[in-house]
Amino acid sequence: MTIEFGREVCGFLPASERREWLVTNGIGGYASGTVAGLLTRRYHGLLIAALQPPLGRTLLLARFDETADYDGRRYNLFTERRADGSLVGHGYRHLERFRREGTVPVWAFTCADALLEKRVFMARGANTTYIHYTLRRAARPLTLHISAQCSHRDHHANTRAGDFALRSTPIADGLAVSVDGTTALYLRSDRASAEPSRRWSGEHLLQVEVERGLEPIDVHVTAGTFQVTLEAGQSCTFVASTEPEVDLDGEAAYTAQRDFEEGLLETAQWAESPIAPLVLAADQFVVRRNVEDTAGHTILAGYPWFSDWGRDTMISLP
């Protein structure tokens, strides 16, 4: 079963901001968001790292604000809801299609006659998120500008401007982001240039938190900007990780993820079954946990709120 949405959902914000995606790393960390690219929960972000696996879930990279320069025109590919409820960016207007390849969400943006694909997935067993772009079709070069919006908070919390001191430092292939003197995040790319920053963004509104009756205002820090020019058929990989050394080969990392999922389905003997998506979804709740220095596995009660809380896990199994 393939999950795929066309313009009727992607271009209609009330529908696309209510459809959410989730990818996980097998140790309690995750990335999540909406089809529209708009953050509507405090739990949305590109890297929510499990710093004490499977616990200690901390939002490190909230989002990439992308703009594309193509054929003399600039296209906003991001969408943000400001504190007063107004929208900026309106990137969903350029979202032609959204689909899922296994567990991997794929966005297809059109900029005139150019088609840019974006994939988000995580490395197994690591607090590492890959954001991979491919220019599938274009008559001329496309330049992608990305503003990395970072944070450093518990995923249940909210941030106010000045809550922590962030510093962004150039390193080989990207930036090292430190918070209160401790390096928390490495942002790297296989071909994009990087420029550090540490500017607090404006307040933005998390609409679902309004409905839940919780604090809905959050703030991020622009830790840096990236720029890359792509020709038709070319790709660019960005990696957000707590690890100082990561593989920047996005194609190889994506192949490893798909091989893992195909192997999982073969083991379950449901590779060609309509239940295959449920097999992949269920596996995301199985994570590694060390108990008294002994490696084992446990089952999370649910994303994004719960850890391996036995009572709720048993309730959910039926």
PDB file of C-alpha atoms in Angstrom:
ATOM      1  CA  MET A   1       0.000   0.000   0.000  1.00  0.00           C
ATOM      2  CA  THR A   2       1.418   3.360  -1.076  1.00  0.00           C
ATOM      3  CA  ILE A   3       0.629   6.573   0.777  1.00  0.00           C
ATOM      4  CA  GLU A   4       0.597   9.417  -1.729  1.00  0.00           C
ATOM      5  CA  PHE A   5      -1.044  12.839  -1.875  1.00  0.00           C
ATOM      6  CA  GLY A   6      -1.360  15.153  -4.862  1.00  0.00           C
ATOM      7  CA  ARG A   7      -2.125  18.828  -5.198  1.00  0.00           C
ATOM      8  CA  GLU A   8      -5.629  18.406  -3.803  1.00  0.00           C
ATOM      9  CA  VAL A   9      -4.074  17.732  -0.357  1.00  0.00           C
ATOM     10  CA  CYS A  10      -0.600  19.255  -0.640  1.00  0.00           C
ATOM     11  CA  GLY A  11      -1.799  22.641  -1.872  1.00  0.00           C
ATOM     12  CA  PHE A  12      -4.690  22.881   0.612  1.00  0.00           C
ATOM     13  CA  LEU A  13      -3.222  23.884   3.967  1.00  0.00           C
ATOM     14  CA  PRO A  14      -6.133  22.763   6.194  1.00  0.00           C
ATOM     15  CA  ALA A  15      -5.554  19.246   4.846  1.00  0.00           C
ATOM     16  CA  SER A  16      -1.764  19.156   4.492  1.00  0.00           C
ATOM     17  CA  GLU A  17      -1.026  20.545   7.976  1.00  0.00           C
ATOM     18  CA  ARG A  18      -3.225  17.828   9.544  1.00  0.00           C
ATOM     19  CA  ARG A  19      -1.343  14.958   7.926  1.00  0.00           C
ATOM     20  CA  GLU A  20       1.800  14.091   9.874  1.00  0.00           C
ATOM     21  CA  TRP A  21       4.887  11.967   9.256  1.00  0.00           C
ATOM     22  CA  LEU A  22       7.328  10.232  11.611  1.00  0.00           C
ATOM     23  CA  VAL A  23      10.722   8.583  11.165  1.00  0.00           C
ATOM     24  CA  THR A  24      12.757   6.995  13.956  1.00  0.00           C
ATOM     25  CA  ASN A  25      16.278   5.740  14.663  1.00  0.00           C
ATOM     26  CA  GLY A  26      15.784   2.588  16.756  1.00  0.00           C
ATOM     27  CA  ILE A  27      17.081   4.140  20.002  1.00  0.00           C
ATOM     28  CA  GLY A  28      14.178   6.452  20.882  1.00  0.00           C
ATOM     29  CA  GLY A  29      15.081   9.463  18.751  1.00  0.00           C
ATOM     30  CA  TYR A  30      12.832  10.667  15.964  1.00  0.00           C
ATOM     31  CA  ALA A  31      11.955  13.308  13.401  1.00  0.00           C
ATOM     32  CA  SER A  32       8.399  14.387  12.691  1.00  0.00           C
ATOM     33  CA  GLY A  33       6.326  17.073  11.049  1.00  0.00           C
ATOM     34  CA  THR A  34       3.467  17.729   8.666  1.00  0.00           C
ATOM     35  CA  VAL A  35       3.040  17.214   4.938  1.00  0.00           C
ATOM     36  CA  ALA A  36       2.828  21.017   4.590  1.00  0.00           C
ATOM     37  CA  GLY A  37       6.208  21.442   6.305  1.00  0.00           C
ATOM     38  CA  LEU A  38       4.523  23.609   8.925  1.00  0.00           C
ATOM     39  CA  LEU A  39       5.370  22.885  12.579  1.00  0.00           C
ATOM     40  CA  THR A  40       2.136  22.489  14.531  1.00  0.00           C
ATOM     41  CA  ARG A  41       3.361  20.615  17.642  1.00  0.00           C
ATOM     42  CA  ARG A  42       6.222  21.129  20.085  1.00  0.00           C
ATOM     43  CA  TYR A  43       7.215  17.577  19.085  1.00  0.00           C
ATOM     44  CA  HIS A  44       7.840  18.467  15.455  1.00  0.00           C
ATOM     45  CA  GLY A  45      11.427  18.748  14.266  1.00  0.00           C
ATOM     46  CA  LEU A  46      14.093  17.264  12.023  1.00  0.00           C
ATOM     47  CA  LEU A  47      16.169  15.903  14.910  1.00  0.00           C
ATOM     48  CA  ILE A  48      14.720  15.056  18.302  1.00  0.00           C
ATOM     49  CA  ALA A  49      17.690  13.181  19.751  1.00  0.00           C
ATOM     50  CA  ALA A  50      17.485  10.518  22.485  1.00  0.00           C
ATOM     51  CA  LEU A  51      20.500  11.693  24.494  1.00  0.00           C
ATOM     52  CA  GLN A  52      20.044   8.915  27.094  1.00  0.00           C
ATOM     53  CA  PRO A  53      18.570   6.248  24.791  1.00  0.00           C
ATOM     54  CA  PRO A  54      15.686   5.716  24.641  1.00  0.00           C
ATOM     55  CA  LEU A  55      15.102   8.740  26.894  1.00  0.00           C
ATOM     56  CA  GLY A  56      16.412  12.286  27.107  1.00  0.00           C
ATOM     57  CA  ARG A  57      14.575  13.337  23.962  1.00  0.00           C
ATOM     58  CA  THR A  58      15.838  16.795  23.032  1.00  0.00           C
ATOM     59  CA  LEU A  59      14.894  18.991  20.089  1.00  0.00           C
ATOM     60  CA  LEU A  60      18.137  20.012  18.369  1.00  0.00           C
ATOM     61  CA  LEU A  61      17.148  20.837  14.780  1.00  0.00           C
ATOM     62  CA  ALA A  62      13.628  22.192  14.385  1.00  0.00           C
ATOM     63  CA  ARG A  63      13.432  22.848  10.669  1.00  0.00           C
ATOM     64  CA  PHE A  64      15.103  23.887   7.435  1.00  0.00           C
ATOM     65  CA  ASP A  65      13.683  27.052   5.894  1.00  0.00           C
ATOM     66  CA  GLU A  66      14.346  26.549   2.191  1.00  0.00           C
ATOM     67  CA  THR A  67      14.153  28.982  -0.711  1.00  0.00           C
ATOM     68  CA  ALA A  68      15.034  28.210  -4.315  1.00  0.00           C
ATOM     69  CA  ASP A  69      16.343  30.640  -6.941  1.00  0.00           C
ATOM     70  CA  TYR A  70      15.409  29.462 -10.411  1.00  0.00           C
ATOM     71  CA  ASP A  71      15.259  31.251 -13.760  1.00  0.00           C
ATOM     72  CA  GLY A  72      15.359  34.701 -12.171  1.00  0.00           C
ATOM     73  CA  ARG A  73      12.658  34.036  -9.586  1.00  0.00           C
ATOM     74  CA  ARG A  74      12.759  33.086  -5.896  1.00  0.00           C
ATOM     75  CA  TYR A  75      10.461  30.354  -4.541  1.00  0.00           C
ATOM     76  CA  ASN A  76       9.780  29.890  -0.831  1.00  0.00           C
ATOM     77  CA  LEU A  77       9.525  26.185  -0.020  1.00  0.00           C
ATOM     78  CA  PHE A  78       8.884  26.632   3.720  1.00  0.00           C
ATOM     79  CA  THR A  79       5.789  27.621   5.677  1.00  0.00           C
ATOM     80  CA  GLU A  80       5.704  29.221   9.126  1.00  0.00           C
ATOM     81  CA  ARG A  81       2.835  30.408  11.316  1.00  0.00           C
ATOM     82  CA  ARG A  82       3.803  33.464  13.326  1.00  0.00           C
ATOM     83  CA  ALA A  83       2.616  34.224  16.839  1.00  0.00           C
ATOM     84  CA  ASP A  84      -0.267  36.363  15.571  1.00  0.00           C
ATOM     85  CA  GLY A  85      -1.508  33.478  13.431  1.00  0.00           C
ATOM     86  CA  SER A  86      -0.348  34.918  10.101  1.00  0.00           C
ATOM     87  CA  LEU A  87       1.484  32.703   7.621  1.00  0.00           C
ATOM     88  CA  VAL A  88       4.812  33.384   5.907  1.00  0.00           C
ATOM     89  CA  GLY A  89       6.536  31.401   3.184  1.00  0.00           C
ATOM     90  CA  HIS A  90       3.496  29.490   1.891  1.00  0.00           C
ATOM     91  CA  GLY A  91       5.778  26.751   0.584  1.00  0.00           C
ATOM     92  CA  TYR A  92       2.890  24.287   0.327  1.00  0.00           C
ATOM     93  CA  ARG A  93       1.752  26.206  -2.753  1.00  0.00           C
ATOM     94  CA  HIS A  94       4.740  24.745  -4.617  1.00  0.00           C
ATOM     95  CA  LEU A  95       4.297  21.227  -3.202  1.00  0.00           C
ATOM     96  CA  GLU A  96       3.248  19.089  -6.159  1.00  0.00           C
ATOM     97  CA  ARG A  97       3.211  15.705  -4.449  1.00  0.00           C
ATOM     98  CA  PHE A  98       3.955  13.932  -1.177  1.00  0.00           C
ATOM     99  CA  ARG A  99       4.535  10.208  -0.882  1.00  0.00           C
ATOM    100  CA  ARG A 100       6.116   7.672   1.412  1.00  0.00           C
ATOM    101  CA  GLU A 101       8.813   5.231   0.287  1.00  0.00           C
ATOM    102  CA  GLY A 102       8.744   2.605   3.018  1.00  0.00           C
ATOM    103  CA  THR A 103       8.924   4.840   6.091  1.00  0.00           C
ATOM    104  CA  VAL A 104      10.716   7.682   4.275  1.00  0.00           C
ATOM    105  CA  PRO A 105       8.665  10.819   3.508  1.00  0.00           C
ATOM    106  CA  VAL A 106       9.270  12.370   0.081  1.00  0.00           C
ATOM    107  CA  TRP A 107       8.236  15.876  -0.979  1.00  0.00           C
ATOM    108  CA  ALA A 108       8.186  16.977  -4.648  1.00  0.00           C
ATOM    109  CA  PHE A 109       8.318  20.758  -5.165  1.00  0.00           C
ATOM    110  CA  THR A 110       7.816  22.470  -8.510  1.00  0.00           C
ATOM    111  CA  CYS A 111       9.507  25.768  -9.331  1.00  0.00           C
ATOM    112  CA  ALA A 112       8.301  26.650 -12.844  1.00  0.00           C
ATOM    113  CA  ASP A 113       9.493  23.679 -14.930  1.00  0.00           C
ATOM    114  CA  ALA A 114      11.941  22.439 -12.249  1.00  0.00           C
ATOM    115  CA  LEU A 115      11.124  19.499  -9.940  1.00  0.00           C
ATOM    116  CA  LEU A 116      12.988  19.254  -6.615  1.00  0.00           C
ATOM    117  CA  GLU A 117      12.599  16.185  -4.388  1.00  0.00           C
ATOM    118  CA  LYS A 118      13.343  16.102  -0.664  1.00  0.00           C
ATOM    119  CA  ARG A 119      13.695  13.034   1.570  1.00  0.00           C
ATOM    120  CA  VAL A 120      14.085  12.845   5.356  1.00  0.00           C
ATOM    121  CA  PHE A 121      15.298   9.711   7.150  1.00  0.00           C
ATOM    122  CA  MET A 122      17.441   8.691  10.129  1.00  0.00           C
ATOM    123  CA  ALA A 123      20.463   6.452  10.574  1.00  0.00           C
ATOM    124  CA  ARG A 124      19.767   3.274  12.526  1.00  0.00           C
ATOM    125  CA  GLY A 125      21.123   3.392  16.057  1.00  0.00           C
ATOM    126  CA  ALA A 126      22.313   7.002  15.911  1.00  0.00           C
ATOM    127  CA  ASN A 127      20.952  10.476  16.603  1.00  0.00           C
ATOM    128  CA  THR A 128      21.499  11.377  12.969  1.00  0.00           C
ATOM    129  CA  THR A 129      19.017  12.762  10.435  1.00  0.00           C
ATOM    130  CA  TYR A 130      19.603  12.913   6.689  1.00  0.00           C
ATOM    131  CA  ILE A 131      17.891  15.568   4.560  1.00  0.00           C
ATOM    132  CA  HIS A 132      18.492  14.683   0.919  1.00  0.00           C
ATOM    133  CA  TYR A 133      17.587  16.853  -2.092  1.00  0.00           C
ATOM    134  CA  THR A 134      17.562  15.812  -5.752  1.00  0.00           C
ATOM    135  CA  LEU A 135      16.835  18.073  -8.706  1.00  0.00           C
ATOM    136  CA  ARG A 136      14.868  15.640 -10.850  1.00  0.00           C
ATOM    137  CA  ARG A 137      14.035  18.027 -13.682  1.00  0.00           C
ATOM    138  CA  ALA A 138      15.273  21.471 -14.691  1.00  0.00           C
ATOM    139  CA  ALA A 139      16.172  23.406 -17.820  1.00  0.00           C
ATOM    140  CA  ARG A 140      18.793  25.457 -15.977  1.00  0.00           C
ATOM    141  CA  PRO A 141      20.617  25.494 -12.602  1.00  0.00           C
ATOM    142  CA  LEU A 142      18.675  25.879  -9.348  1.00  0.00           C
ATOM    143  CA  THR A 143      20.257  27.466  -6.271  1.00  0.00           C
ATOM    144  CA  LEU A 144      18.960  26.267  -2.923  1.00  0.00           C
ATOM    145  CA  HIS A 145      19.276  28.483   0.181  1.00  0.00           C
ATOM    146  CA  ILE A 146      18.657  26.872   3.566  1.00  0.00           C
ATOM    147  CA  SER A 147      18.329  28.497   6.976  1.00  0.00           C
ATOM    148  CA  ALA A 148      18.912  25.982   9.789  1.00  0.00           C
ATOM    149  CA  GLN A 149      16.548  26.649  12.712  1.00  0.00           C
ATOM    150  CA  CYS A 150      17.930  25.043  15.875  1.00  0.00           C
ATOM    151  CA  SER A 151      16.950  24.624  19.508  1.00  0.00           C
ATOM    152  CA  HIS A 152      18.053  22.809  22.638  1.00  0.00           C
ATOM    153  CA  ARG A 153      15.055  21.865  24.759  1.00  0.00           C
ATOM    154  CA  ASP A 154      13.156  18.895  26.099  1.00  0.00           C
ATOM    155  CA  HIS A 155      10.621  17.830  23.482  1.00  0.00           C
ATOM    156  CA  HIS A 156       7.789  18.427  25.974  1.00  0.00           C
ATOM    157  CA  ALA A 157       8.836  22.049  26.548  1.00  0.00           C
ATOM    158  CA  ASN A 158       8.890  25.401  24.739  1.00  0.00           C
ATOM    159  CA  THR A 159      11.683  27.919  24.193  1.00  0.00           C
ATOM    160  CA  ARG A 160      11.778  31.643  24.790  1.00  0.00           C
ATOM    161  CA  ALA A 161      14.405  33.953  23.292  1.00  0.00           C
ATOM    162  CA  GLY A 162      17.470  33.970  25.537  1.00  0.00           C
ATOM    163  CA  ASP A 163      16.779  30.608  27.206  1.00  0.00           C
ATOM    164  CA  PHE A 164      20.252  29.391  26.256  1.00  0.00           C
ATOM    165  CA  ALA A 165      23.470  30.640  24.692  1.00  0.00           C
ATOM    166  CA  LEU A 166      24.076  29.148  21.245  1.00  0.00           C
ATOM    167  CA  ARG A 167      27.261  29.393  19.248  1.00  0.00           C
ATOM    168  CA  SER A 168      27.802  28.222  15.677  1.00  0.00           C
ATOM    169  CA  THR A 169      31.352  27.533  14.491  1.00  0.00           C
ATOM    170  CA  PRO A 170      32.582  26.620  10.987  1.00  0.00           C
ATOM    171  CA  ILE A 171      34.036  23.117  10.613  1.00  0.00           C
ATOM    172  CA  ALA A 172      34.942  20.961   7.646  1.00  0.00           C
ATOM    173  CA  ASP A 173      31.793  20.478   5.526  1.00  0.00           C
ATOM    174  CA  GLY A 174      29.545  22.540   7.782  1.00  0.00           C
ATOM    175  CA  LEU A 175      28.925  23.890  11.273  1.00  0.00           C
ATOM    176  CA  ALA A 176      29.324  22.782  14.904  1.00  0.00           C
ATOM    177  CA  VAL A 177      26.523  24.126  17.078  1.00  0.00           C
ATOM    178  CA  SER A 178      27.279  24.428  20.785  1.00  0.00           C
ATOM    179  CA  VAL A 179      24.839  25.342  23.557  1.00  0.00           C
ATOM    180  CA  ASP A 180      26.104  26.811  26.826  1.00  0.00           C
ATOM    181  CA  GLY A 181      29.606  25.671  25.915  1.00  0.00           C
ATOM    182  CA  THR A 182      28.722  22.058  25.115  1.00  0.00           C
ATOM    183  CA  THR A 183      28.680  20.864  21.496  1.00  0.00           C
ATOM    184  CA  ALA A 184      25.178  19.595  20.838  1.00  0.00           C
ATOM    185  CA  LEU A 185      24.845  19.337  17.076  1.00  0.00           C
ATOM    186  CA  TYR A 186      26.860  18.987  13.899  1.00  0.00           C
ATOM    187  CA  LEU A 187      25.352  20.255  10.646  1.00  0.00           C
ATOM    188  CA  ARG A 188      27.189  19.042   7.561  1.00  0.00           C
ATOM    189  CA  SER A 189      26.693  18.829   3.808  1.00  0.00           C
ATOM    190  CA  ASP A 190      28.448  16.934   1.056  1.00  0.00           C
ATOM    191  CA  ARG A 191      28.503  19.945  -1.282  1.00  0.00           C
ATOM    192  CA  ALA A 192      26.775  23.030   0.173  1.00  0.00           C
ATOM    193  CA  SER A 193      28.683  26.023   1.534  1.00  0.00           C
ATOM    194  CA  ALA A 194      27.892  27.075   5.111  1.00  0.00           C
ATOM    195  CA  GLU A 195      27.806  30.400   6.929  1.00  0.00           C
ATOM    196  CA  PRO A 196      27.438  30.489  10.753  1.00  0.00           C
ATOM    197  CA  SER A 197      24.843  32.581  12.540  1.00  0.00           C
ATOM    198  CA  ARG A 198      23.252  32.803  15.999  1.00  0.00           C
ATOM    199  CA  ARG A 199      20.177  34.956  15.560  1.00  0.00           C
ATOM    200  CA  TRP A 200      16.996  34.295  17.508  1.00  0.00           C
ATOM    201  CA  SER A 201      14.022  33.908  15.196  1.00  0.00           C
ATOM    202  CA  GLY A 202      10.635  35.479  15.804  1.00  0.00           C
ATOM    203  CA  GLU A 203       7.984  33.725  17.851  1.00  0.00           C
ATOM    204  CA  HIS A 204       5.901  31.167  15.974  1.00  0.00           C
ATOM    205  CA  LEU A 205       2.612  29.532  16.802  1.00  0.00           C
ATOM    206  CA  LEU A 206       2.085  25.782  17.241  1.00  0.00           C
ATOM    207  CA  GLN A 207      -1.577  25.390  16.296  1.00  0.00           C
ATOM    208  CA  VAL A 208      -2.145  21.906  17.745  1.00  0.00           C
ATOM    209  CA  GLU A 209      -0.804  23.051  21.121  1.00  0.00           C
ATOM    210  CA  VAL A 210      -3.440  25.804  21.088  1.00  0.00           C
ATOM    211  CA  GLU A 211      -6.089  23.104  20.671  1.00  0.00           C
ATOM    212  CA  ARG A 212      -4.527  21.025  23.439  1.00  0.00           C
ATOM    213  CA  GLY A 213      -4.658  23.994  25.813  1.00  0.00           C
ATOM    214  CA  LEU A 214      -0.868  24.131  26.203  1.00  0.00           C
ATOM    215  CA  GLU A 215       1.691  26.909  25.694  1.00  0.00           C
ATOM    216  CA  PRO A 216       1.693  27.372  21.888  1.00  0.00           C
ATOM    217  CA  ILE A 217       4.550  29.848  21.343  1.00  0.00           C
ATOM    218  CA  ASP A 218       8.033  28.618  20.509  1.00  0.00           C
ATOM    219  CA  VAL A 219      11.263  30.256  19.312  1.00  0.00           C
ATOM    220  CA  HIS A 220      14.278  28.887  17.442  1.00  0.00           C
ATOM    221  CA  VAL A 221      17.793  30.098  16.695  1.00  0.00           C
ATOM    222  CA  THR A 222      19.127  30.472  13.163  1.00  0.00           C
ATOM    223  CA  ALA A 223      22.393  28.572  13.612  1.00  0.00           C
ATOM    224  CA  GLY A 224      23.555  29.047  10.048  1.00  0.00           C
ATOM    225  CA  THR A 225      22.723  29.242   6.373  1.00  0.00           C
ATOM    226  CA  PHE A 226      23.676  26.886   3.547  1.00  0.00           C
ATOM    227  CA  GLN A 227      23.793  27.412  -0.195  1.00  0.00           C
ATOM    228  CA  VAL A 228      24.180  24.968  -3.071  1.00  0.00           C
ATOM    229  CA  THR A 229      23.576  25.120  -6.822  1.00  0.00           C
ATOM    230  CA  LEU A 230      22.254  21.992  -8.530  1.00  0.00           C
ATOM    231  CA  GLU A 231      21.987  20.968 -12.161  1.00  0.00           C
ATOM    232  CA  ALA A 232      19.299  18.583 -13.366  1.00  0.00           C
ATOM    233  CA  GLY A 233      19.992  15.090 -11.996  1.00  0.00           C
ATOM    234  CA  GLN A 234      22.275  16.277  -9.193  1.00  0.00           C
ATOM    235  CA  SER A 235      21.715  15.700  -5.458  1.00  0.00           C
ATOM    236  CA  CYS A 236      22.828  17.295  -2.217  1.00  0.00           C
ATOM    237  CA  THR A 237      22.853  15.760   1.265  1.00  0.00           C
ATOM    238  CA  PHE A 238      22.607  17.485   4.639  1.00  0.00           C
ATOM    239  CA  VAL A 239      23.273  15.607   7.869  1.00  0.00           C
ATOM    240  CA  ALA A 240      22.253  16.738  11.360  1.00  0.00           C
ATOM    241  CA  SER A 241      23.873  14.622  14.060  1.00  0.00           C
ATOM    242  CA  THR A 242      25.143  14.489  17.611  1.00  0.00           C
ATOM    243  CA  GLU A 243      28.089  12.480  16.239  1.00  0.00           C
ATOM    244  CA  PRO A 244      31.250  14.408  15.288  1.00  0.00           C
ATOM    245  CA  GLU A 245      31.975  12.013  12.408  1.00  0.00           C
ATOM    246  CA  VAL A 246      29.211  10.980  10.004  1.00  0.00           C
ATOM    247  CA  ASP A 247      28.949   9.529   6.504  1.00  0.00           C
ATOM    248  CA  LEU A 248      27.898  12.277   4.098  1.00  0.00           C
ATOM    249  CA  ASP A 249      26.992   9.837   1.332  1.00  0.00           C
ATOM    250  CA  GLY A 250      23.252  10.353   1.308  1.00  0.00           C
ATOM    251  CA  GLU A 251      22.628   7.842  -1.485  1.00  0.00           C
ATOM    252  CA  ALA A 252      24.411   5.081   0.450  1.00  0.00           C
ATOM    253  CA  ALA A 253      22.610   5.981   3.684  1.00  0.00           C
ATOM    254  CA  TYR A 254      19.251   5.888   1.931  1.00  0.00           C
ATOM    255  CA  THR A 255      20.057   2.535   0.340  1.00  0.00           C
ATOM    256  CA  ALA A 256      20.989   1.161   3.767  1.00  0.00           C
ATOM    257  CA  GLN A 257      17.643   2.335   5.168  1.00  0.00           C
ATOM    258  CA  ARG A 258      15.656   0.753   2.341  1.00  0.00           C
ATOM    259  CA  ASP A 259      17.673  -2.492   2.623  1.00  0.00           C
ATOM    260  CA  PHE A 260      16.884  -2.637   6.341  1.00  0.00           C
ATOM    261  CA  GLU A 261      13.174  -2.188   5.710  1.00  0.00           C
ATOM    262  CA  GLU A 262      13.103  -4.774   2.917  1.00  0.00           C
ATOM    263  CA  GLY A 263      14.950  -7.242   5.144  1.00  0.00           C
ATOM    264  CA  LEU A 264      12.444  -6.620   7.923  1.00  0.00           C
ATOM    265  CA  LEU A 265       9.527  -7.378   5.618  1.00  0.00           C
ATOM    266  CA  GLU A 266      11.206 -10.511   4.295  1.00  0.00           C
ATOM    267  CA  THR A 267      11.790 -11.745   7.844  1.00  0.00           C
ATOM    268  CA  ALA A 268       8.136 -11.102   8.666  1.00  0.00           C
ATOM    269  CA  GLN A 269       7.166 -12.801   5.382  1.00  0.00           C
ATOM    270  CA  TRP A 270       4.859  -9.910   4.538  1.00  0.00           C
ATOM    271  CA  ALA A 271       6.908  -8.187   1.857  1.00  0.00           C
ATOM    272  CA  GLU A 272       4.081  -8.274  -0.713  1.00  0.00           C
ATOM    273  CA  SER A 273       1.220  -8.043   1.767  1.00  0.00           C
ATOM    274  CA  PRO A 274      -1.128  -5.066   2.226  1.00  0.00           C
ATOM    275  CA  ILE A 275      -0.087  -5.228   5.892  1.00  0.00           C
ATOM    276  CA  ALA A 276       3.533  -4.352   5.020  1.00  0.00           C
ATOM    277  CA  PRO A 277       3.173  -0.647   6.028  1.00  0.00           C
ATOM    278  CA  LEU A 278       1.914  -1.758   9.450  1.00  0.00           C
ATOM    279  CA  VAL A 279       4.954  -4.013   9.870  1.00  0.00           C
ATOM    280  CA  LEU A 280       7.263  -1.049   9.184  1.00  0.00           C
ATOM    281  CA  ALA A 281       5.234   1.207  11.462  1.00  0.00           C
ATOM    282  CA  ALA A 282       5.269  -1.327  14.322  1.00  0.00           C
ATOM    283  CA  ASP A 283       9.050  -1.721  14.089  1.00  0.00           C
ATOM    284  CA  GLN A 284       9.506   1.966  14.882  1.00  0.00           C
ATOM    285  CA  PHE A 285       8.303   1.270  18.436  1.00  0.00           C
ATOM    286  CA  VAL A 286      11.006  -1.366  19.039  1.00  0.00           C
ATOM    287  CA  VAL A 287      14.169   0.276  20.372  1.00  0.00           C
ATOM    288  CA  ARG A 288      17.450  -0.631  22.013  1.00  0.00           C
ATOM    289  CA  ARG A 289      17.918  -0.104  25.734  1.00  0.00           C
ATOM    290  CA  ASN A 290      20.913  -0.863  27.947  1.00  0.00           C
ATOM    291  CA  VAL A 291      20.111  -2.258  31.398  1.00  0.00           C
ATOM    292  CA  GLU A 292      23.022  -2.708  33.793  1.00  0.00           C
ATOM    293  CA  ASP A 293      25.439  -2.487  30.845  1.00  0.00           C
ATOM    294  CA  THR A 294      23.572  -5.252  29.027  1.00  0.00           C
ATOM    295  CA  ALA A 295      22.175  -4.409  25.610  1.00  0.00           C
ATOM    296  CA  GLY A 296      18.574  -5.390  25.004  1.00  0.00           C
ATOM    297  CA  HIS A 297      15.385  -4.264  23.351  1.00  0.00           C
ATOM    298  CA  THR A 298      12.215  -2.663  24.641  1.00  0.00           C
ATOM    299  CA  ILE A 299       8.918  -1.399  23.238  1.00  0.00           C
ATOM    300  CA  LEU A 300       7.910   2.247  23.399  1.00  0.00           C
ATOM    301  CA  ALA A 301       4.343   2.945  24.450  1.00  0.00           C
ATOM    302  CA  GLY A 302       3.918   5.631  21.798  1.00  0.00           C
ATOM    303  CA  TYR A 303       5.353   8.596  19.906  1.00  0.00           C
ATOM    304  CA  PRO A 304       5.917  11.320  20.719  1.00  0.00           C
ATOM    305  CA  TRP A 305       4.879  11.312  24.379  1.00  0.00           C
ATOM    306  CA  PHE A 306       5.783   7.954  25.885  1.00  0.00           C
ATOM    307  CA  SER A 307       8.906   5.941  26.573  1.00  0.00           C
ATOM    308  CA  ASP A 308       8.839   2.204  27.385  1.00  0.00           C
ATOM    309  CA  TRP A 309       6.019   2.529  29.878  1.00  0.00           C
ATOM    310  CA  GLY A 310       4.873  -1.060  30.383  1.00  0.00           C
ATOM    311  CA  ARG A 311       1.269  -0.377  31.321  1.00  0.00           C
ATOM    312  CA  ASP A 312       0.460   1.677  28.224  1.00  0.00           C
ATOM    313  CA  THR A 313       2.491  -0.600  25.984  1.00  0.00           C
ATOM    314  CA  MET A 314       0.416  -3.590  27.053  1.00  0.00           C
ATOM    315  CA  ILE A 315      -2.819  -1.621  26.627  1.00  0.00           C
ATOM    316  CA  SER A 316      -1.832  -0.660  23.078  1.00  0.00           C
ATOM    317  CA  LEU A 317      -0.859  -4.158  21.894  1.00  0.00           C
ATOM    318  CA  PRO A 318      -4.407  -5.404  21.150  1.00  0.00           C
TER     319      PRO A 318
END
